[in-house]
Coordinates of C-alpha atoms in Angstrom, one line a residue:
M843 CA -31.8 39.4 -8.4
K844 CA -32.4 35.7 -9.0
L845 CA -31.2 33.2 -6.3
L846 CA -29.9 29.7 -7.3
I847 CA -29.4 27.2 -4.4
V848 CA -27.2 24.1 -4.6
E849 CA -26.0 21.8 -1.8
S850 CA -22.2 22.2 -2.2
P851 CA -20.0 25.3 -2.1
A852 CA -17.7 23.8 -4.8
K853 CA -20.7 23.2 -7.0
A854 CA -21.9 26.8 -6.4
K855 CA -18.5 28.2 -7.4
T856 CA -18.5 26.2 -10.7
I857 CA -22.1 27.1 -11.6
A858 CA -21.5 30.8 -10.9
K859 CA -19.1 31.0 -13.8
Y860 CA -21.8 30.1 -16.2
L861 CA -24.6 32.6 -15.2
N862 CA -23.2 35.9 -16.3
D863 CA -23.8 35.7 -20.1
I864 CA -27.2 34.1 -20.4
P865 CA -29.0 35.5 -23.5
N866 CA -31.7 38.0 -22.8
Q867 CA -30.9 38.0 -19.0
T868 CA -32.1 41.2 -17.3
E869 CA -31.2 40.2 -13.7
N870 CA -28.0 39.0 -12.1
F871 CA -27.8 35.5 -10.4
V872 CA -26.6 34.9 -6.9
V873 CA -25.5 31.3 -6.2
T874 CA -25.5 30.0 -2.7
S875 CA -25.1 26.6 -1.0
S876 CA -27.0 24.7 1.8
I877 CA -23.8 22.8 2.5
G878 CA -25.6 19.4 2.4
H879 CA -28.8 18.5 4.2
I880 CA -30.3 21.3 6.4
R881 CA -32.6 19.0 8.4
D882 CA -33.1 15.4 9.3
L883 CA -34.9 13.0 11.6
P884 CA -33.7 13.4 15.2
K885 CA -31.0 10.9 16.0
N886 CA -32.0 7.6 17.6
N887 CA -35.6 8.6 18.2
K888 CA -38.3 6.4 16.9
K889 CA -40.9 9.0 18.1
A890 CA -39.8 11.3 15.3
I891 CA -42.2 9.3 13.1
D892 CA -45.9 9.3 13.5
I893 CA -46.7 5.8 12.6
E894 CA -50.4 5.9 13.3
G895 CA -50.8 9.2 11.5
G896 CA -49.5 7.7 8.3
F897 CA -45.7 7.4 8.9
I898 CA -45.3 11.2 9.0
P899 CA -41.7 12.1 9.8
Y900 CA -40.9 15.1 12.1
Y901 CA -37.7 16.7 11.1
E902 CA -35.4 19.0 13.0
I903 CA -32.8 21.5 11.8
S904 CA -29.4 19.8 11.6
K905 CA -26.7 21.0 14.0
G906 CA -24.9 24.1 12.9
K907 CA -27.3 24.8 10.0
E908 CA -29.2 27.7 11.6
K909 CA -26.7 30.3 10.3
V910 CA -26.8 28.8 6.8
I911 CA -30.6 28.8 6.8
N912 CA -30.8 32.4 8.0
D913 CA -28.4 33.5 5.3
I914 CA -30.4 31.7 2.5
K915 CA -33.7 33.2 3.9
S916 CA -32.2 36.7 3.8
K917 CA -31.1 36.2 0.2
A918 CA -34.4 34.6 -0.8
K919 CA -36.4 37.7 0.5
K920 CA -34.5 39.9 -2.0
A921 CA -34.8 37.5 -4.9
S922 CA -37.4 37.8 -7.6
E923 CA -37.1 34.1 -8.3
V924 CA -35.5 31.1 -6.5
L925 CA -34.2 28.1 -8.4
L926 CA -33.3 24.9 -6.5
A927 CA -30.5 23.2 -8.4
T928 CA -29.6 20.3 -6.0
D929 CA -28.4 17.0 -7.4
P930 CA -30.6 15.1 -10.0
D931 CA -31.6 12.1 -7.7
R932 CA -33.9 11.3 -4.8
E933 CA -31.4 12.8 -2.3
G934 CA -31.2 16.0 -4.3
E935 CA -35.0 16.2 -4.6
A936 CA -35.3 15.8 -0.9
I937 CA -32.8 18.6 -0.2
A938 CA -34.7 20.8 -2.6
W939 CA -38.0 20.0 -0.8
H940 CA -36.5 20.7 2.7
L941 CA -35.2 24.0 1.5
K942 CA -38.6 24.9 0.2
E943 CA -40.3 24.0 3.5
V944 CA -37.7 25.5 5.9
I945 CA -37.2 28.8 4.0
N946 CA -41.0 28.9 3.2
L947 CA -40.6 29.4 -0.5
K948 CA -43.9 29.9 -2.2
N949 CA -43.1 29.0 -5.8
P950 CA -39.5 27.8 -6.2
K951 CA -38.4 26.5 -9.5
R952 CA -36.6 23.1 -9.6
I953 CA -33.8 22.7 -12.2
V954 CA -31.7 19.6 -12.8
F955 CA -28.6 18.8 -14.9
N956 CA -26.4 15.7 -15.2
E957 CA -23.3 17.7 -15.8
I958 CA -22.1 21.1 -14.6
T959 CA -21.2 22.7 -17.9
K960 CA -22.2 26.1 -19.3
D961 CA -24.6 24.5 -21.9
A962 CA -26.2 22.1 -19.4
V963 CA -26.8 24.7 -16.7
Q964 CA -28.1 27.4 -19.1
E965 CA -30.4 24.8 -20.7
A966 CA -31.7 23.7 -17.3
I967 CA -32.6 27.3 -16.4
K968 CA -34.7 27.5 -19.6
H969 CA -36.7 24.4 -18.6
P970 CA -37.6 24.6 -14.8
R971 CA -40.1 22.3 -13.2
K972 CA -41.8 21.8 -9.9
I973 CA -40.3 19.6 -7.1
D974 CA -41.1 16.0 -7.9
D975 CA -43.1 14.9 -4.9
K976 CA -43.0 11.2 -5.9
L977 CA -39.2 11.3 -6.1
R978 CA -39.1 13.0 -2.7
E979 CA -41.6 10.6 -1.2
A980 CA -39.4 7.7 -2.4
Q981 CA -36.4 9.2 -0.5
E982 CA -38.5 9.9 2.5
A983 CA -39.9 6.3 2.5
R984 CA -36.4 4.9 2.4
R985 CA -35.3 7.2 5.3
V986 CA -38.4 6.3 7.4
L987 CA -38.1 2.6 6.7
D988 CA -34.4 2.6 7.6
R989 CA -35.1 4.4 10.8
L990 CA -37.9 2.1 11.9
V991 CA -36.1 -1.1 11.0
G992 CA -32.8 0.1 12.5
Y993 CA -34.5 1.3 15.7
D994 CA -36.5 -1.9 16.3
L995 CA -33.8 -4.4 15.4
S996 CA -31.0 -2.6 17.1
G997 CA -33.1 -2.2 20.3
L998 CA -33.7 -5.9 20.4
I999 CA -30.1 -6.7 19.7
W1000 CA -29.0 -4.4 22.6
K1001 CA -31.2 -6.5 25.0
K1002 CA -30.5 -10.0 23.6
V1003 CA -26.9 -9.8 22.4
R1004 CA -24.9 -6.8 23.7
Y1005 CA -25.5 -3.1 24.3
G1006 CA -24.4 -0.7 21.5
L1007 CA -24.8 -3.1 18.5
S1008 CA -26.9 -2.2 15.5
A1009 CA -28.8 -3.7 12.6
G1010 CA -30.2 -2.2 9.4
R1011 CA -32.5 -2.9 6.5
V1012 CA -29.7 -3.1 3.9
Q1013 CA -26.6 -3.3 6.2
S1014 CA -27.8 -6.7 7.7
P1015 CA -28.4 -8.5 4.4
A1016 CA -24.9 -7.4 3.3
L1017 CA -23.4 -8.7 6.5
R1018 CA -25.3 -12.0 6.0
I1019 CA -23.7 -12.4 2.5
I1020 CA -20.2 -11.9 4.0
M1021 CA -21.0 -14.5 6.8
E1022 CA -22.4 -17.0 4.3
R1023 CA -19.1 -16.9 2.4
E1024 CA -17.2 -17.2 5.7
R1025 CA -19.0 -20.3 6.6
E1026 CA -18.3 -21.8 3.2
I1027 CA -14.6 -21.1 3.9
R1028 CA -14.8 -22.7 7.4
N1029 CA -16.6 -25.8 6.1
F1030 CA -14.4 -26.2 3.1
K1031 CA -12.4 -29.4 3.0
P1032 CA -9.3 -29.1 0.7
E1033 CA -8.5 -32.0 -1.6
N1034 CA -5.1 -32.9 -2.9
F1035 CA -4.3 -32.9 -6.6
W1036 CA -1.2 -32.8 -8.7
M1037 CA -0.3 -30.5 -11.6
I1038 CA 2.0 -32.2 -14.1
I1039 CA 4.3 -30.1 -16.3
A1040 CA 6.4 -31.2 -19.2
D1041 CA 9.3 -29.0 -20.6
V1042 CA 9.8 -30.0 -24.2
K1043 CA 11.9 -28.7 -27.2
N1044 CA 10.8 -28.4 -30.8
K1045 CA 12.9 -29.2 -33.9
N1046 CA 14.6 -25.8 -33.6
D1047 CA 15.6 -26.7 -30.0
L1048 CA 13.3 -24.0 -28.6
Q1049 CA 12.0 -25.0 -25.2
F1050 CA 8.4 -24.5 -24.0
T1051 CA 6.1 -25.9 -21.3
L1052 CA 3.1 -28.2 -21.6
T1053 CA 0.6 -28.8 -18.9
C1054 CA -1.4 -32.0 -18.3
S1055 CA -5.0 -31.4 -19.2
K1056 CA -6.2 -33.5 -16.2
E1057 CA -5.0 -33.0 -12.6
P1058 CA -4.9 -36.4 -10.9
R1059 CA -6.3 -36.7 -7.4
E1060 CA -4.0 -39.7 -6.6
E1061 CA -0.3 -39.7 -6.3
K1062 CA -0.1 -43.2 -7.9
E1063 CA -1.8 -41.9 -11.1
T1064 CA 0.5 -38.9 -11.1
Q1065 CA 3.5 -41.1 -11.0
R1066 CA 2.1 -43.4 -13.7
I1067 CA 1.7 -40.4 -16.1
I1068 CA 5.3 -39.2 -15.3
N1069 CA 6.8 -42.6 -15.8
I1070 CA 5.1 -43.1 -19.2
G1071 CA 6.0 -39.5 -20.2
K1072 CA 9.7 -40.2 -19.5
S1073 CA 9.8 -43.5 -21.4
R1074 CA 8.0 -42.6 -24.6
K1075 CA 8.4 -40.3 -27.7
W1076 CA 6.4 -37.1 -27.6
S1077 CA 4.8 -35.5 -30.7
V1078 CA 2.3 -32.7 -31.6
I1079 CA -1.1 -34.2 -32.2
N1080 CA -3.2 -31.1 -32.8
I1081 CA -2.8 -27.4 -33.4
K1082 CA -6.1 -25.4 -33.2
E1083 CA -6.5 -21.7 -34.1
N1084 CA -9.7 -19.8 -33.4
E1085 CA -10.3 -16.1 -34.2
M1086 CA -12.5 -14.4 -31.7
K1087 CA -13.8 -10.9 -30.9
R1088 CA -13.6 -9.1 -27.6
A1089 CA -16.3 -6.4 -27.3
P1090 CA -15.8 -3.3 -25.1
R1091 CA -17.7 -2.8 -21.9
A1092 CA -20.4 -0.3 -21.3
P1093 CA -19.6 3.2 -20.0
F1094 CA -19.4 3.4 -16.2
I1095 CA -22.3 3.3 -13.8
T1096 CA -21.8 3.8 -10.1
S1097 CA -21.1 0.1 -9.2
T1098 CA -18.7 -0.6 -12.2
L1099 CA -16.8 2.6 -11.5
Q1100 CA -16.3 1.6 -7.9
Q1101 CA -15.2 -2.0 -8.9
T1102 CA -12.8 -0.8 -11.6
A1103 CA -11.3 2.0 -9.5
S1104 CA -10.6 -0.6 -6.8
A1105 CA -8.9 -3.0 -9.2
R1106 CA -7.0 -0.4 -11.2
L1107 CA -6.3 2.4 -8.7
G1108 CA -6.6 0.7 -5.3
F1109 CA -9.4 3.1 -4.3
A1110 CA -12.0 2.0 -1.7
P1111 CA -15.6 2.6 -2.9
Y1112 CA -16.1 5.5 -0.5
K1113 CA -12.9 7.1 -1.8
T1114 CA -13.9 6.6 -5.4
M1115 CA -17.2 8.4 -4.7
S1116 CA -15.4 11.2 -2.9
V1117 CA -13.0 11.8 -5.7
A1118 CA -15.8 11.5 -8.3
Q1119 CA -17.9 14.1 -6.4
K1120 CA -15.1 16.6 -6.6
L1121 CA -14.7 15.9 -10.4
Y1122 CA -18.5 16.4 -10.8
E1123 CA -18.6 19.6 -8.8
A1124 CA -15.7 21.0 -10.8
G1125 CA -17.7 20.3 -14.0
H1126 CA -15.3 17.6 -15.3
I1127 CA -17.7 14.6 -15.2
T1128 CA -21.4 13.8 -15.3
Y1129 CA -23.3 12.9 -12.1
M1130 CA -21.7 9.9 -10.5
R1131 CA -24.7 8.2 -8.8
T1132 CA -26.4 6.4 -11.7
D1133 CA -27.4 3.0 -13.0
S1134 CA -27.9 4.2 -16.6
V1135 CA -25.5 3.3 -19.4
I1136 CA -26.9 5.8 -22.0
M1137 CA -25.0 8.9 -23.2
S1138 CA -26.3 12.1 -24.8
K1139 CA -26.1 12.6 -28.5
Q1140 CA -23.7 15.5 -28.0
A1141 CA -21.3 13.2 -26.0
L1142 CA -21.6 10.5 -28.6
G1143 CA -20.7 13.0 -31.3
Q1144 CA -17.6 14.1 -29.3
I1145 CA -16.6 10.4 -28.8
A1146 CA -16.8 9.8 -32.6
K1147 CA -14.6 12.8 -33.2
V1148 CA -12.0 11.7 -30.6
I1149 CA -11.9 8.1 -32.0
N1150 CA -11.6 9.2 -35.7
D1151 CA -9.0 11.9 -35.0
K1152 CA -6.9 10.0 -32.4
Y1153 CA -7.1 6.4 -33.6
G1154 CA -8.6 6.3 -37.1
K1155 CA -12.0 5.6 -38.7
E1156 CA -11.5 1.9 -38.5
Y1157 CA -11.6 2.1 -34.7
Y1158 CA -15.1 3.7 -34.5
Q1159 CA -18.1 1.5 -34.0
P1160 CA -21.5 2.8 -32.8
R1161 CA -23.3 0.5 -30.5
V1162 CA -26.1 0.3 -27.9
F1163 CA -25.7 -1.3 -24.5
A1164 CA -28.5 -3.0 -22.7
K1165 CA -29.4 -1.4 -19.4
K1166 CA -28.2 -3.3 -16.4
S1167 CA -31.4 -2.7 -14.3
K1168 CA -35.0 -2.7 -15.5
L1169 CA -35.5 0.2 -13.2
A1170 CA -32.5 2.2 -14.5
Q1171 CA -33.3 5.9 -14.5
E1172 CA -33.1 6.8 -18.2
A1173 CA -33.2 10.5 -17.5
H1174 CA -29.7 10.1 -16.1
E1175 CA -26.6 9.4 -18.2
A1176 CA -23.7 7.0 -17.6
I1177 CA -20.6 8.4 -15.9
R1178 CA -18.6 10.2 -18.5
P1179 CA -16.4 13.2 -19.0
S1180 CA -18.4 16.4 -19.5
N1181 CA -16.0 17.3 -22.3
I1182 CA -14.8 14.1 -23.9
L1183 CA -12.3 16.1 -26.1
K1184 CA -10.3 16.6 -22.9
E1185 CA -8.4 13.3 -22.1
Y1186 CA -7.0 14.6 -18.8
A1187 CA -8.6 16.7 -16.1
G1188 CA -8.5 17.1 -12.3
A1189 CA -7.0 19.2 -9.5
N1190 CA -4.6 16.5 -8.2
E1191 CA -3.2 13.1 -9.1
E1192 CA -6.1 11.1 -7.7
Q1193 CA -8.7 13.1 -9.6
E1194 CA -6.5 12.9 -12.8
K1195 CA -6.3 9.1 -12.5
L1196 CA -10.0 8.6 -11.9
Y1197 CA -10.9 11.0 -14.7
H1198 CA -8.7 9.3 -17.2
L1199 CA -10.2 5.9 -16.2
I1200 CA -13.7 7.4 -16.9
W1201 CA -12.5 8.8 -20.2
Q1202 CA -11.0 5.5 -21.3
R1203 CA -14.2 3.6 -20.6
A1204 CA -16.5 6.2 -22.2
V1205 CA -14.4 6.4 -25.4
G1206 CA -13.7 2.7 -25.5
S1207 CA -17.4 1.9 -25.3
R1208 CA -17.9 3.2 -28.9
M1209 CA -14.8 1.6 -30.4
A1210 CA -14.6 -1.5 -32.6
D1211 CA -14.2 -5.0 -31.2
A1212 CA -10.7 -6.2 -30.6
K1213 CA -9.8 -9.3 -32.8
L1214 CA -7.7 -12.0 -31.2
L1215 CA -6.3 -15.2 -32.5
K1216 CA -6.5 -17.9 -29.8
M1217 CA -4.1 -20.9 -30.3
K1218 CA -3.9 -24.3 -28.6
M1219 CA -1.2 -26.9 -29.2
T1220 CA -1.8 -30.4 -28.0
A1221 CA 0.9 -33.1 -27.5
N1222 CA 1.0 -36.7 -26.3
V1223 CA 3.2 -39.8 -26.3
D1224 CA 3.2 -42.8 -28.6
G1225 CA 2.4 -46.4 -27.5
E1226 CA -0.8 -48.2 -26.5
E1227 CA -0.9 -47.1 -22.9
K1228 CA -2.3 -43.6 -23.1
I1229 CA -2.0 -40.6 -20.8
P1230 CA -4.0 -37.4 -20.7
D1231 CA -3.2 -34.8 -23.4
F1232 CA -0.7 -32.1 -22.6
T1233 CA -1.5 -28.6 -23.9
V1234 CA -0.1 -25.0 -24.2
N1235 CA -2.3 -22.0 -25.0
G1236 CA -1.3 -18.8 -26.8
S1237 CA -3.0 -15.7 -28.1
R1238 CA -2.1 -12.9 -30.6
T1239 CA -3.9 -9.6 -31.1
L1240 CA -4.9 -9.2 -34.7
F1241 CA -6.6 -5.8 -34.3
D1242 CA -6.6 -4.0 -31.0
G1243 CA -9.8 -2.1 -31.4
W1244 CA -11.0 -0.6 -28.1
L1245 CA -8.0 -1.9 -26.3
K1246 CA -6.1 0.9 -28.0
A1247 CA -7.8 3.3 -25.6
D1248 CA -7.5 1.0 -22.6
P1249 CA -4.2 -0.9 -23.0
I1250 CA -4.2 -2.2 -19.4
A1251 CA -7.2 -4.3 -20.3
R1252 CA -5.3 -5.9 -23.1
G1253 CA -2.9 -8.2 -21.3
E1254 CA 0.2 -9.7 -23.0
D1255 CA 0.3 -11.7 -26.2
V1256 CA 1.6 -15.2 -25.7
E1257 CA 3.0 -16.6 -28.9
L1258 CA 3.2 -20.4 -29.4
P1259 CA 6.5 -21.8 -30.6
E1260 CA 6.6 -22.8 -34.2
A1261 CA 5.6 -26.4 -34.7
S1262 CA 3.5 -28.7 -37.0
I1263 CA 1.1 -31.6 -36.4
G1264 CA 3.1 -34.8 -36.2
E1265 CA 6.3 -33.1 -35.3
T1266 CA 8.5 -34.9 -32.7
L1267 CA 9.2 -33.1 -29.5
K1268 CA 12.2 -33.7 -27.2
L1269 CA 11.4 -34.1 -23.5
A1270 CA 13.7 -32.0 -21.3
E1271 CA 11.9 -32.7 -18.0
I1272 CA 8.5 -33.9 -16.7
R1273 CA 7.6 -33.1 -13.1
S1274 CA 4.6 -32.7 -10.7
E1275 CA 3.6 -30.1 -8.2
A1276 CA 1.4 -31.0 -5.3
K1277 CA -1.5 -28.7 -4.9
Q1278 CA -4.7 -28.3 -2.9
T1279 CA -8.1 -27.1 -3.9
Q1280 CA -8.8 -23.6 -2.5
P1281 CA -11.8 -22.4 -0.6
P1282 CA -13.9 -19.5 -2.1
F1283 CA -12.4 -16.1 -1.9
R1284 CA -13.5 -13.7 0.8
Y1285 CA -15.2 -10.5 -0.6
T1286 CA -13.3 -7.3 -1.3
E1287 CA -15.2 -4.1 -1.0
A1288 CA -15.6 -4.0 -4.8
G1289 CA -16.6 -7.7 -4.9
L1290 CA -19.3 -7.1 -2.3
I1291 CA -20.7 -4.2 -4.2
K1292 CA -20.8 -6.4 -7.3
E1293 CA -22.6 -9.1 -5.4
L1294 CA -25.1 -6.6 -3.9
E1295 CA -25.9 -5.2 -7.3
K1296 CA -26.3 -8.8 -8.7
R1297 CA -28.8 -9.6 -5.9
G1298 CA -30.7 -6.3 -6.2
I1299 CA -29.7 -5.1 -2.8
G1300 CA -29.0 -1.3 -2.5
R1301 CA -28.9 1.3 -5.1
P1302 CA -26.1 3.5 -6.7
S1303 CA -26.4 6.1 -3.9
T1304 CA -26.0 3.5 -1.1
Y1305 CA -23.4 0.9 -2.2
A1306 CA -20.3 2.7 -0.7
S1307 CA -22.1 3.6 2.5
I1308 CA -23.3 0.0 3.1
V1309 CA -19.7 -1.2 3.0
R1310 CA -18.4 1.7 5.1
T1311 CA -21.2 1.2 7.7
L1312 CA -20.2 -2.5 8.2
A1313 CA -16.6 -1.4 9.0
V1314 CA -17.6 1.5 11.3
R1315 CA -19.9 -0.9 13.3
N1316 CA -16.9 -3.2 13.7
Y1317 CA -18.8 -6.0 11.9
V1318 CA -16.0 -6.4 9.3
E1319 CA -12.3 -5.7 9.2
K1320 CA -10.4 -4.9 6.1
K1321 CA -7.0 -6.6 5.7
G1322 CA -5.4 -5.5 2.5
K1323 CA -8.4 -5.4 0.2
T1324 CA -10.2 -8.3 1.8
L1325 CA -13.2 -8.1 4.2
F1326 CA -13.0 -10.4 7.2
P1327 CA -16.1 -10.7 9.5
T1328 CA -15.4 -9.9 13.1
D1329 CA -16.6 -12.0 16.1
T1330 CA -19.2 -9.3 16.7
G1331 CA -20.4 -9.4 13.1
D1332 CA -20.6 -13.2 13.3
V1333 CA -22.8 -13.2 16.4
V1334 CA -25.1 -10.4 15.2
S1335 CA -25.6 -12.0 11.8
S1336 CA -26.3 -15.4 13.4
F1337 CA -28.9 -13.8 15.7
L1338 CA -30.6 -12.1 12.8
E1339 CA -30.6 -15.2 10.6
D1340 CA -32.1 -17.2 13.4
N1341 CA -34.9 -14.7 14.2
F1342 CA -35.4 -12.5 11.2
E1343 CA -34.4 -14.7 8.2
K1344 CA -37.2 -13.3 6.0
Y1345 CA -36.3 -9.6 6.5
I1346 CA -32.6 -10.0 5.7
S1347 CA -33.1 -12.3 2.7
D1348 CA -32.1 -11.4 -0.8
S1349 CA -35.6 -11.7 -2.2
F1350 CA -37.3 -9.6 0.5
T1351 CA -34.6 -6.8 0.5
A1352 CA -34.5 -6.6 -3.4
E1353 CA -38.3 -6.5 -3.5
M1354 CA -38.4 -3.7 -1.0
E1355 CA -35.9 -1.7 -3.1
N1356 CA -38.2 -2.2 -6.1
E1357 CA -41.2 -1.0 -4.2
L1358 CA -39.2 2.2 -3.2
D1359 CA -38.4 2.7 -6.9
E1360 CA -42.1 2.3 -7.7
I1361 CA -43.0 5.1 -5.3
A1362 CA -40.6 7.3 -7.3
N1363 CA -42.3 6.2 -10.5
G1364 CA -45.8 6.9 -9.1
K1365 CA -46.8 3.2 -9.2
R1366 CA -47.1 2.7 -5.4
E1367 CA -48.4 4.7 -2.5
Y1368 CA -46.1 5.9 0.3
V1369 CA -48.4 5.0 3.2
K1370 CA -49.5 1.6 1.9
T1371 CA -45.9 0.6 1.1
L1372 CA -44.7 1.4 4.6
S1373 CA -47.8 0.0 6.3
D1374 CA -47.6 -3.3 4.4
F1375 CA -44.0 -3.7 5.5
Y1376 CA -44.2 -2.4 9.1
K1377 CA -47.2 -4.2 10.5
P1378 CA -45.9 -7.7 10.1
F1379 CA -42.4 -6.6 10.8
T1380 CA -43.2 -5.1 14.2
K1381 CA -45.3 -8.1 15.0
N1382 CA -42.3 -10.3 14.4
V1383 CA -40.0 -8.1 16.5
N1384 CA -42.5 -8.2 19.4
S1385 CA -42.7 -12.0 19.2
K1386 CA -39.0 -12.2 19.9
K1387 CA -39.0 -10.0 23.1
D1388 CA -39.1 -13.0 25.4
I1389 CA -36.3 -15.1 23.9
E1390 CA -33.3 -15.6 26.1
K1391 CA -30.4 -13.3 26.1
I1392 CA -27.3 -14.7 24.3
T1393 CA -24.7 -14.9 27.1
N1394 CA -23.0 -18.2 26.1
L1395 CA -21.6 -18.8 22.6
G1396 CA -20.5 -22.3 23.5
N1397 CA -18.0 -24.2 25.6
A1398 CA -14.3 -23.3 25.4
P1399 CA -11.8 -26.1 24.5
E1400 CA -11.3 -28.5 27.4
E1401 CA -7.6 -27.5 27.8
Y1402 CA -8.5 -24.0 28.8
K1403 CA -9.5 -23.9 32.5
C1404 CA -10.3 -20.8 34.6
P1405 CA -7.0 -19.3 35.7
K1406 CA -8.5 -18.4 39.0
C1407 CA -10.6 -21.4 40.2
G1408 CA -9.9 -24.1 37.6
A1409 CA -13.5 -24.4 36.5
R1410 CA -14.5 -25.0 32.8
M1411 CA -14.8 -21.9 30.6
I1412 CA -17.3 -20.7 28.1
I1413 CA -17.1 -18.4 25.1
K1414 CA -18.7 -14.9 25.4
L1415 CA -18.9 -11.8 23.3
G1416 CA -17.3 -8.6 24.7
K1417 CA -16.7 -5.2 23.2
S1418 CA -13.5 -6.3 21.6
G1419 CA -14.8 -9.7 20.3
K1420 CA -15.0 -13.2 21.7
F1421 CA -13.3 -14.1 25.0
L1422 CA -13.3 -17.0 27.5
S1423 CA -15.1 -16.5 30.7
C1424 CA -15.3 -18.7 33.8
S1425 CA -18.5 -20.7 33.8
L1426 CA -19.0 -19.7 37.5
F1427 CA -19.3 -16.0 36.7
P1428 CA -20.3 -13.8 38.5
N1429 CA -19.0 -15.7 41.5
C1430 CA -15.6 -16.0 39.7
N1431 CA -14.4 -13.3 37.2
G1432 CA -11.5 -15.4 35.7
G1433 CA -11.0 -14.9 32.0
R1434 CA -8.8 -15.6 29.0
M1435 CA -8.3 -14.3 25.5
I1436 CA -10.1 -16.3 22.8
D1437 CA -6.7 -18.0 22.0
G1438 CA -6.4 -19.1 25.6
K1439 CA -4.0 -16.5 26.9
E1440 CA -4.7 -15.4 30.4
L1441 CA -6.3 -12.0 30.9
E1442 CA -4.0 -10.0 33.2
G1443 CA -6.4 -7.3 34.0
P1444 CA -5.6 -3.6 34.3
K1445 CA -2.3 -2.6 35.9
E1446 CA -1.5 1.0 36.9
T1447 CA 1.6 2.6 35.4
G1448 CA 1.9 5.3 38.0
E1449 CA 1.6 8.1 35.4
N1450 CA -1.1 10.8 35.0
C1451 CA -3.3 10.8 31.9
P1452 CA -2.0 13.6 29.6
K1453 CA -5.4 14.1 28.0
C1454 CA -7.9 14.6 30.9
K1455 CA -5.2 15.3 33.6
N1456 CA -7.5 13.7 36.3
G1457 CA -7.1 10.0 35.4
K1458 CA -4.2 7.5 35.8
L1459 CA -2.7 5.6 32.9
V1460 CA -3.3 1.9 33.1
E1461 CA -2.2 -1.1 31.0
R1462 CA -5.1 -3.3 30.0
D1463 CA -6.1 -6.1 27.7
G1464 CA -7.5 -5.4 24.2
K1465 CA -8.4 -7.2 21.1
F1466 CA -4.9 -6.9 19.7
G1467 CA -3.0 -7.4 23.0
R1468 CA -2.2 -5.1 25.9
F1469 CA -2.6 -1.3 25.5
I1470 CA -2.3 1.8 27.7
S1471 CA -5.3 4.0 28.4
C1472 CA -6.7 6.3 31.0
N1473 CA -8.5 4.6 33.9
N1474 CA -11.5 6.8 33.0
Y1475 CA -11.7 4.9 29.7
P1476 CA -14.0 4.9 27.7
K1477 CA -15.0 8.4 28.9
C1478 CA -11.5 9.4 28.2
K1479 CA -9.8 7.8 25.2

């Protein structure tokens, strides 16, 4: 018997279907699953890493995994050969190594595949290799680095800001990016401008709308343009047509899949990865954590067949896309359907939608450019006193090309009314609309991932978890699709920017990511990389131990006085965000909400807690107003 170990029961079930008819096979395969990681660093324990001994991590068996390990050990003893078929990335390599160490496998074979298909699995079994220690070291370096940074920074924040807060090597730069945008918005000063619109009719009495090419900042200038427009004759002074091509986009990588699924399907990044994981484990798509845009020759052959059969030969155009990252792992493929001949797949509606999106992008990437005709009509008035030109734009699709496979990306054609240069236009109405310049947009989850990728922060396997961590830590709130920093996030980011600017900068974080990649490629040493980082970092942390604790975030507005003693109030940070506290605290415990409303304090309702049975229900103040909880809160929630 041969034993093949993967990390997911669903993946094991799919693979098992492909192992019964391998040519020249003399033994049966048994497929089992580790159900994820089997061991990890102890939680919240810096001593789990021997820094002086060379940053050696000491792992412990994950909770609830003893039974799984014993089951795998039992099967491994009966096996003539053990194959480790965990995912084809650093995380998968680490799981394979942990299985080898914990089960005490003497000579396990490592096999990898980017898609769970019969051909891919059987081909991988023919070409086993050893565990890639460099790839595993890169994952271990990331894990150790994140633990050391998180432990040291979080410990300092607990003492200097508030207990229970956290910081992280990648999480904190992401929070800084959000806060930088928030400060831009706060400091933004809107300016007034006027949009001027003219409704005109051509010789066939067909009405259309022209827009002034300049937007005046002064109402006086706006009125001058309107008055001249009303009193003069209008005519077409130019019609410009320009044929242009619109090329398809590359097949999906992790970041672009998350961004497009957010825009098209409304999926949060974490949900996109969860749905994609199920599609991968069922054998429908290739591995979904990748930064490579290449596709296999077999896949490209299938794409060519689909395009020729479904759309016609004129729609097919071979092309090569430049890789987005110089460190993109070329052994991986882009995210694509395992069988491109299948346009639809998935066990439910969410899977079907995401699969079809992946199919559209993969097929469209090898289709011909779309050809568009862009049109622009320009009009103005006669007379010596001139006003800015008024224009209207249009477009027409001459050849849809790749848009045939992805019609949502097409948009609508806007045809210009028939007219000729010099033709007189009849003014129906000219009017203005008062507008204001708008501040920059806050980030969405997809927008933040795009920004992180652009700045070189994070990797395909970490994008979704970075965003999720910020929300779990209560550093950001999601309203609709938009991320808003919380008061807590604001204070923590400001503290880190003031004291650890270098370590949460774009350049430093991106360079650290590159160094971790170089460990995987064998270009850097594990110990030297961690040592070069940690020695100056820990020195910096120790130098901040004597700074004053942040207890006062500034004075409250003068109109808000302490409701108990009438003294001035100051802004503080509590568990639910900022609030106003009496400046004489602890001698006076008067307080208000951040908006000035008086804190009423807990009030008993007279009812017993239905959860713990021992406590009493009380009404108390919270971030979103009054709420009812047990008087044993937070022990009882």
